[in-house]
PDB file of C-alpha atoms and ligand atoms in Angstrom:
ATOM      1  CA  MET A   1     132.884 -50.081  -7.483  1.00  0.00           C
ATOM      2  CA  ALA A   2     132.262 -50.784 -11.114  1.00  0.00           C
ATOM      3  CA  PHE A   3     128.720 -51.640 -12.126  1.00  0.00           C
ATOM      4  CA  GLU A   4     128.011 -54.731 -14.214  1.00  0.00           C
ATOM      5  CA  LEU A   5     125.321 -55.563 -16.741  1.00  0.00           C
ATOM      6  CA  PRO A   6     122.661 -57.626 -14.922  1.00  0.00           C
ATOM      7  CA  GLU A   7     121.770 -60.897 -16.607  1.00  0.00           C
ATOM      8  CA  LEU A   8     118.287 -61.142 -18.043  1.00  0.00           C
ATOM      9  CA  PRO A   9     116.086 -63.255 -15.741  1.00  0.00           C
ATOM     10  CA  TYR A  10     114.754 -65.300 -18.731  1.00  0.00           C
ATOM     11  CA  GLY A  11     115.752 -66.529 -22.163  1.00  0.00           C
ATOM     12  CA  LYS A  12     115.830 -64.188 -25.149  1.00  0.00           C
ATOM     13  CA  ASN A  13     113.517 -66.335 -27.284  1.00  0.00           C
ATOM     14  CA  GLU A  14     110.500 -66.368 -24.988  1.00  0.00           C
ATOM     15  CA  PHE A  15     108.672 -63.197 -25.969  1.00  0.00           C
ATOM     16  CA  GLY A  16     107.266 -63.927 -29.409  1.00  0.00           C
ATOM     17  CA  ALA A  17     106.737 -60.836 -31.530  1.00  0.00           C
ATOM     18  CA  PHE A  18     107.210 -58.481 -28.545  1.00  0.00           C
ATOM     19  CA  ILE A  19     111.016 -58.655 -28.388  1.00  0.00           C
ATOM     20  CA  SER A  20     113.165 -61.071 -30.421  1.00  0.00           C
ATOM     21  CA  ALA A  21     116.558 -62.421 -29.406  1.00  0.00           C
ATOM     22  CA  GLU A  22     118.075 -59.828 -31.725  1.00  0.00           C
ATOM     23  CA  GLY A  23     116.015 -57.148 -29.990  1.00  0.00           C
ATOM     24  CA  PHE A  24     117.435 -58.210 -26.605  1.00  0.00           C
ATOM     25  CA  ASP A  25     120.952 -58.482 -28.053  1.00  0.00           C
ATOM     26  CA  TYR A  26     120.828 -54.827 -29.029  1.00  0.00           C
ATOM     27  CA  HIS A  27     118.712 -53.352 -26.256  1.00  0.00           C
ATOM     28  CA  HIS A  28     120.232 -55.259 -23.341  1.00  0.00           C
ATOM     29  CA  GLY A  29     123.576 -56.319 -24.781  1.00  0.00           C
ATOM     30  CA  LYS A  30     124.493 -53.035 -26.447  1.00  0.00           C
ATOM     31  CA  HIS A  31     122.358 -50.080 -25.264  1.00  0.00           C
ATOM     32  CA  HIS A  32     122.063 -51.019 -21.588  1.00  0.00           C
ATOM     33  CA  ALA A  33     125.678 -52.197 -21.536  1.00  0.00           C
ATOM     34  CA  ALA A  34     126.832 -48.878 -23.011  1.00  0.00           C
ATOM     35  CA  TYR A  35     125.128 -46.900 -20.237  1.00  0.00           C
ATOM     36  CA  ILE A  36     126.962 -49.005 -17.665  1.00  0.00           C
ATOM     37  CA  ASN A  37     130.329 -48.633 -19.398  1.00  0.00           C
ATOM     38  CA  ASN A  38     129.835 -44.874 -19.634  1.00  0.00           C
ATOM     39  CA  LEU A  39     128.698 -44.681 -16.009  1.00  0.00           C
ATOM     40  CA  ASN A  40     131.765 -46.571 -14.812  1.00  0.00           C
ATOM     41  CA  LYS A  41     134.033 -44.196 -16.730  1.00  0.00           C
ATOM     42  CA  ALA A  42     132.185 -41.135 -15.399  1.00  0.00           C
ATOM     43  CA  ILE A  43     132.465 -42.076 -11.704  1.00  0.00           C
ATOM     44  CA  VAL A  44     136.012 -43.378 -11.515  1.00  0.00           C
ATOM     45  CA  GLY A  45     138.120 -41.429  -9.018  1.00  0.00           C
ATOM     46  CA  ASN A  46     135.443 -38.934  -7.968  1.00  0.00           C
ATOM     47  CA  SER A  47     132.871 -38.477  -5.204  1.00  0.00           C
ATOM     48  CA  PHE A  48     130.376 -40.806  -6.907  1.00  0.00           C
ATOM     49  CA  GLU A  49     132.650 -43.810  -6.948  1.00  0.00           C
ATOM     50  CA  THR A  50     131.678 -45.299  -3.587  1.00  0.00           C
ATOM     51  CA  LEU A  51     127.944 -44.576  -3.744  1.00  0.00           C
ATOM     52  CA  SER A  52     125.086 -46.943  -4.522  1.00  0.00           C
ATOM     53  CA  LEU A  53     123.335 -46.604  -7.874  1.00  0.00           C
ATOM     54  CA  GLU A  54     120.308 -44.925  -6.242  1.00  0.00           C
ATOM     55  CA  GLU A  55     122.577 -42.452  -4.440  1.00  0.00           C
ATOM     56  CA  ILE A  56     124.429 -41.684  -7.673  1.00  0.00           C
ATOM     57  CA  VAL A  57     121.142 -41.003  -9.514  1.00  0.00           C
ATOM     58  CA  LYS A  58     119.918 -38.606  -6.796  1.00  0.00           C
ATOM     59  CA  LYS A  59     123.231 -36.785  -6.213  1.00  0.00           C
ATOM     60  CA  SER A  60     123.993 -36.309  -9.922  1.00  0.00           C
ATOM     61  CA  ASN A  61     120.454 -34.992 -10.453  1.00  0.00           C
ATOM     62  CA  LYS A  62     120.823 -32.486  -7.593  1.00  0.00           C
ATOM     63  CA  GLU A  63     124.171 -31.351  -8.969  1.00  0.00           C
ATOM     64  CA  SER A  64     122.891 -31.244 -12.565  1.00  0.00           C
ATOM     65  CA  ASN A  65     125.738 -33.552 -13.556  1.00  0.00           C
ATOM     66  CA  LEU A  66     124.149 -34.839 -16.753  1.00  0.00           C
ATOM     67  CA  PRO A  67     126.913 -37.200 -17.924  1.00  0.00           C
ATOM     68  CA  VAL A  68     126.656 -39.095 -14.634  1.00  0.00           C
ATOM     69  CA  PHE A  69     122.894 -38.722 -14.213  1.00  0.00           C
ATOM     70  CA  ASN A  70     121.941 -39.855 -17.718  1.00  0.00           C
ATOM     71  CA  ASN A  71     123.982 -43.039 -17.556  1.00  0.00           C
ATOM     72  CA  ALA A  72     123.153 -43.877 -13.929  1.00  0.00           C
ATOM     73  CA  ALA A  73     119.413 -43.289 -14.378  1.00  0.00           C
ATOM     74  CA  GLN A  74     119.367 -45.273 -17.619  1.00  0.00           C
ATOM     75  CA  HIS A  75     121.136 -48.149 -15.836  1.00  0.00           C
ATOM     76  CA  TRP A  76     118.548 -48.037 -13.044  1.00  0.00           C
ATOM     77  CA  ASN A  77     115.561 -47.727 -15.410  1.00  0.00           C
ATOM     78  CA  HIS A  78     116.709 -50.563 -17.677  1.00  0.00           C
ATOM     79  CA  SER A  79     117.493 -52.906 -14.771  1.00  0.00           C
ATOM     80  CA  PHE A  80     113.960 -52.214 -13.501  1.00  0.00           C
ATOM     81  CA  PHE A  81     112.375 -52.585 -16.959  1.00  0.00           C
ATOM     82  CA  TRP A  82     113.774 -56.097 -17.581  1.00  0.00           C
ATOM     83  CA  LYS A  83     112.013 -57.249 -14.421  1.00  0.00           C
ATOM     84  CA  CYS A  84     108.690 -55.757 -15.525  1.00  0.00           C
ATOM     85  CA  MET A  85     108.228 -58.524 -18.115  1.00  0.00           C
ATOM     86  CA  ARG A  86     108.293 -62.297 -17.998  1.00  0.00           C
ATOM     87  CA  PRO A  87     107.395 -65.206 -20.270  1.00  0.00           C
ATOM     88  CA  GLY A  88     103.828 -66.229 -19.423  1.00  0.00           C
ATOM     89  CA  GLY A  89     103.110 -62.847 -17.861  1.00  0.00           C
ATOM     90  CA  GLY A  90     100.372 -60.427 -18.827  1.00  0.00           C
ATOM     91  CA  GLY A  91      96.716 -60.635 -17.928  1.00  0.00           C
ATOM     92  CA  GLU A  92      95.575 -58.598 -14.970  1.00  0.00           C
ATOM     93  CA  PRO A  93      97.251 -57.928 -11.638  1.00  0.00           C
ATOM     94  CA  THR A  94      95.972 -59.638  -8.514  1.00  0.00           C
ATOM     95  CA  GLY A  95      96.081 -58.856  -4.806  1.00  0.00           C
ATOM     96  CA  GLU A  96      96.939 -55.434  -3.435  1.00  0.00           C
ATOM     97  CA  LEU A  97      97.915 -53.944  -6.799  1.00  0.00           C
ATOM     98  CA  LYS A  98      94.571 -54.908  -8.321  1.00  0.00           C
ATOM     99  CA  LYS A  99      92.773 -53.169  -5.447  1.00  0.00           C
ATOM    100  CA  LEU A 100      94.892 -50.026  -5.703  1.00  0.00           C
ATOM    101  CA  ILE A 101      94.542 -49.792  -9.487  1.00  0.00           C
ATOM    102  CA  GLU A 102      90.760 -50.046  -9.169  1.00  0.00           C
ATOM    103  CA  ARG A 103      90.779 -47.463  -6.371  1.00  0.00           C
ATOM    104  CA  ASP A 104      92.932 -44.948  -8.261  1.00  0.00           C
ATOM    105  CA  PHE A 105      91.940 -45.547 -11.901  1.00  0.00           C
ATOM    106  CA  GLY A 106      88.434 -47.040 -11.652  1.00  0.00           C
ATOM    107  CA  THR A 107      89.027 -50.263 -13.590  1.00  0.00           C
ATOM    108  CA  PHE A 108      92.014 -52.180 -14.896  1.00  0.00           C
ATOM    109  CA  ASP A 109      90.934 -51.374 -18.467  1.00  0.00           C
ATOM    110  CA  ALA A 110      90.795 -47.654 -17.667  1.00  0.00           C
ATOM    111  CA  PHE A 111      94.293 -47.866 -16.188  1.00  0.00           C
ATOM    112  CA  LYS A 112      95.559 -49.809 -19.200  1.00  0.00           C
ATOM    113  CA  THR A 113      94.182 -47.218 -21.624  1.00  0.00           C
ATOM    114  CA  GLU A 114      95.652 -44.334 -19.625  1.00  0.00           C
ATOM    115  CA  PHE A 115      99.064 -46.012 -19.333  1.00  0.00           C
ATOM    116  CA  SER A 116      99.161 -46.911 -23.048  1.00  0.00           C
ATOM    117  CA  THR A 117      98.220 -43.360 -23.976  1.00  0.00           C
ATOM    118  CA  ALA A 118     100.952 -41.970 -21.724  1.00  0.00           C
ATOM    119  CA  ALA A 119     103.543 -44.329 -23.227  1.00  0.00           C
ATOM    120  CA  THR A 120     102.428 -43.557 -26.785  1.00  0.00           C
ATOM    121  CA  THR A 121     102.566 -39.796 -26.262  1.00  0.00           C
ATOM    122  CA  VAL A 122     106.002 -39.448 -24.666  1.00  0.00           C
ATOM    123  CA  PHE A 123     107.512 -37.011 -27.164  1.00  0.00           C
ATOM    124  CA  GLY A 124     110.821 -38.393 -28.361  1.00  0.00           C
ATOM    125  CA  SER A 125     112.787 -40.762 -26.142  1.00  0.00           C
ATOM    126  CA  GLY A 126     111.645 -41.610 -22.642  1.00  0.00           C
ATOM    127  CA  TRP A 127     109.684 -43.768 -20.256  1.00  0.00           C
ATOM    128  CA  ALA A 128     106.189 -44.261 -18.856  1.00  0.00           C
ATOM    129  CA  PHE A 129     105.994 -45.397 -15.251  1.00  0.00           C
ATOM    130  CA  LEU A 130     103.294 -46.582 -12.919  1.00  0.00           C
ATOM    131  CA  ALA A 131     104.491 -45.102  -9.639  1.00  0.00           C
ATOM    132  CA  MET A 132     103.335 -44.538  -6.073  1.00  0.00           C
ATOM    133  CA  ASP A 133     103.573 -41.186  -4.328  1.00  0.00           C
ATOM    134  CA  GLY A 134     104.187 -40.382  -0.658  1.00  0.00           C
ATOM    135  CA  ASN A 135     100.449 -40.607   0.067  1.00  0.00           C
ATOM    136  CA  GLU A 136     100.426 -44.149  -1.345  1.00  0.00           C
ATOM    137  CA  LYS A 137      98.427 -43.066  -4.361  1.00  0.00           C
ATOM    138  CA  LEU A 138      99.191 -44.626  -7.730  1.00  0.00           C
ATOM    139  CA  LYS A 139      99.936 -42.366 -10.664  1.00  0.00           C
ATOM    140  CA  ILE A 140     101.149 -42.634 -14.225  1.00  0.00           C
ATOM    141  CA  VAL A 141     104.179 -40.500 -15.005  1.00  0.00           C
ATOM    142  CA  LYS A 142     105.922 -39.791 -18.285  1.00  0.00           C
ATOM    143  CA  TYR A 143     109.625 -39.004 -18.467  1.00  0.00           C
ATOM    144  CA  SER A 144     111.841 -37.735 -21.259  1.00  0.00           C
ATOM    145  CA  ASN A 145     115.279 -39.199 -21.869  1.00  0.00           C
ATOM    146  CA  ALA A 146     116.691 -40.666 -18.629  1.00  0.00           C
ATOM    147  CA  GLY A 147     113.946 -39.345 -16.335  1.00  0.00           C
ATOM    148  CA  THR A 148     113.143 -41.667 -13.457  1.00  0.00           C
ATOM    149  CA  PRO A 149     110.758 -41.700 -10.463  1.00  0.00           C
ATOM    150  CA  LEU A 150     113.770 -41.794  -8.127  1.00  0.00           C
ATOM    151  CA  ILE A 151     114.263 -38.057  -8.594  1.00  0.00           C
ATOM    152  CA  ASP A 152     110.623 -37.251  -7.778  1.00  0.00           C
ATOM    153  CA  ASP A 153     110.495 -39.240  -4.540  1.00  0.00           C
ATOM    154  CA  LEU A 154     108.138 -41.651  -6.268  1.00  0.00           C
ATOM    155  CA  LYS A 155     108.327 -45.409  -5.951  1.00  0.00           C
ATOM    156  CA  GLY A 156     108.490 -47.143  -9.322  1.00  0.00           C
ATOM    157  CA  ILE A 157     105.944 -49.949  -9.646  1.00  0.00           C
ATOM    158  CA  MET A 158     106.137 -50.840 -13.347  1.00  0.00           C
ATOM    159  CA  THR A 159     107.577 -49.261 -16.486  1.00  0.00           C
ATOM    160  CA  ILE A 160     107.920 -49.402 -20.254  1.00  0.00           C
ATOM    161  CA  ASP A 161     110.872 -48.042 -22.196  1.00  0.00           C
ATOM    162  CA  VAL A 162     109.684 -46.061 -25.209  1.00  0.00           C
ATOM    163  CA  TRP A 163     113.050 -45.013 -26.591  1.00  0.00           C
ATOM    164  CA  GLU A 164     113.061 -45.884 -30.288  1.00  0.00           C
ATOM    165  CA  HIS A 165     115.915 -48.347 -29.594  1.00  0.00           C
ATOM    166  CA  ALA A 166     113.410 -50.356 -27.499  1.00  0.00           C
ATOM    167  CA  TYR A 167     111.166 -51.218 -30.434  1.00  0.00           C
ATOM    168  CA  TYR A 168     112.828 -50.423 -33.747  1.00  0.00           C
ATOM    169  CA  ILE A 169     114.230 -53.907 -34.395  1.00  0.00           C
ATOM    170  CA  ASP A 170     110.964 -55.770 -33.779  1.00  0.00           C
ATOM    171  CA  HIS A 171     108.313 -53.143 -34.524  1.00  0.00           C
ATOM    172  CA  ARG A 172     110.169 -50.595 -36.683  1.00  0.00           C
ATOM    173  CA  ASN A 173     108.544 -47.212 -36.066  1.00  0.00           C
ATOM    174  CA  ALA A 174     105.296 -48.634 -34.630  1.00  0.00           C
ATOM    175  CA  ARG A 175     105.577 -47.707 -30.947  1.00  0.00           C
ATOM    176  CA  PRO A 176     101.860 -48.446 -30.313  1.00  0.00           C
ATOM    177  CA  ASN A 177     102.331 -52.080 -31.466  1.00  0.00           C
ATOM    178  CA  PHE A 178     105.249 -52.496 -29.048  1.00  0.00           C
ATOM    179  CA  ILE A 179     103.145 -51.094 -26.195  1.00  0.00           C
ATOM    180  CA  GLU A 180     100.164 -53.318 -27.052  1.00  0.00           C
ATOM    181  CA  SER A 181     102.466 -56.339 -27.147  1.00  0.00           C
ATOM    182  CA  PHE A 182     103.983 -55.412 -23.748  1.00  0.00           C
ATOM    183  CA  TRP A 183     100.657 -56.074 -21.980  1.00  0.00           C
ATOM    184  CA  LYS A 184     100.941 -59.778 -22.868  1.00  0.00           C
ATOM    185  CA  PHE A 185     104.130 -60.090 -20.823  1.00  0.00           C
ATOM    186  CA  VAL A 186     103.833 -57.702 -17.854  1.00  0.00           C
ATOM    187  CA  ASN A 187     105.232 -59.250 -14.698  1.00  0.00           C
ATOM    188  CA  TRP A 188     102.496 -58.324 -12.235  1.00  0.00           C
ATOM    189  CA  ASP A 189     104.165 -60.263  -9.423  1.00  0.00           C
ATOM    190  CA  PHE A 190     107.198 -57.976  -9.687  1.00  0.00           C
ATOM    191  CA  ALA A 191     104.908 -54.924  -9.802  1.00  0.00           C
ATOM    192  CA  ASN A 192     102.997 -56.123  -6.710  1.00  0.00           C
ATOM    193  CA  ASN A 193     106.264 -56.647  -4.844  1.00  0.00           C
ATOM    194  CA  ASN A 194     107.231 -53.034  -5.518  1.00  0.00           C
ATOM    195  CA  LEU A 195     104.285 -51.656  -3.539  1.00  0.00           C
TER     196      LEU A 195
HETATM  197 MN1  LIG B 201     116.249 -48.650 -23.554  1.00  0.00          MN
END
């Protein structure tokens, strides 16, 4: 079954200086779309074709099939990333996530600093994730390229894409500005629902 580009769950003009409509046009409309097109080509007529996206990510990783893995994992990561932001988002999490962040990182500010540092220091292209391990402990994980918590048996809670294509249009080379701006739009309801 061919995969399709998921529609953004908001308008492209609702994120101020964080991501412009042009930024979304390239990142969602071209980069994310290209991963899906390449994935569809890579799975046609082979053992991946009938699997779910999660199954494709895990099987291609186990088999070290990079052409399939890279495109499948990037499709999964990007689909997840778009849901991690929303117009009017930001601030601090509430409910269970607030409790767990304070339990595992001390304070929200301490978590925020640690997550921003992780995202800033991914060397080259990659991702920073807030994830939950099998003992229900929260951790911050950095991934290069198409790395994803799915292959580490971690549950993704929230993420930021720090590939240069994620910020070059709106922030040029200034990855830290993009990360700082992200905090104003984090969709904590989505993150809470991922627990
Ligand atoms: Mn990206």
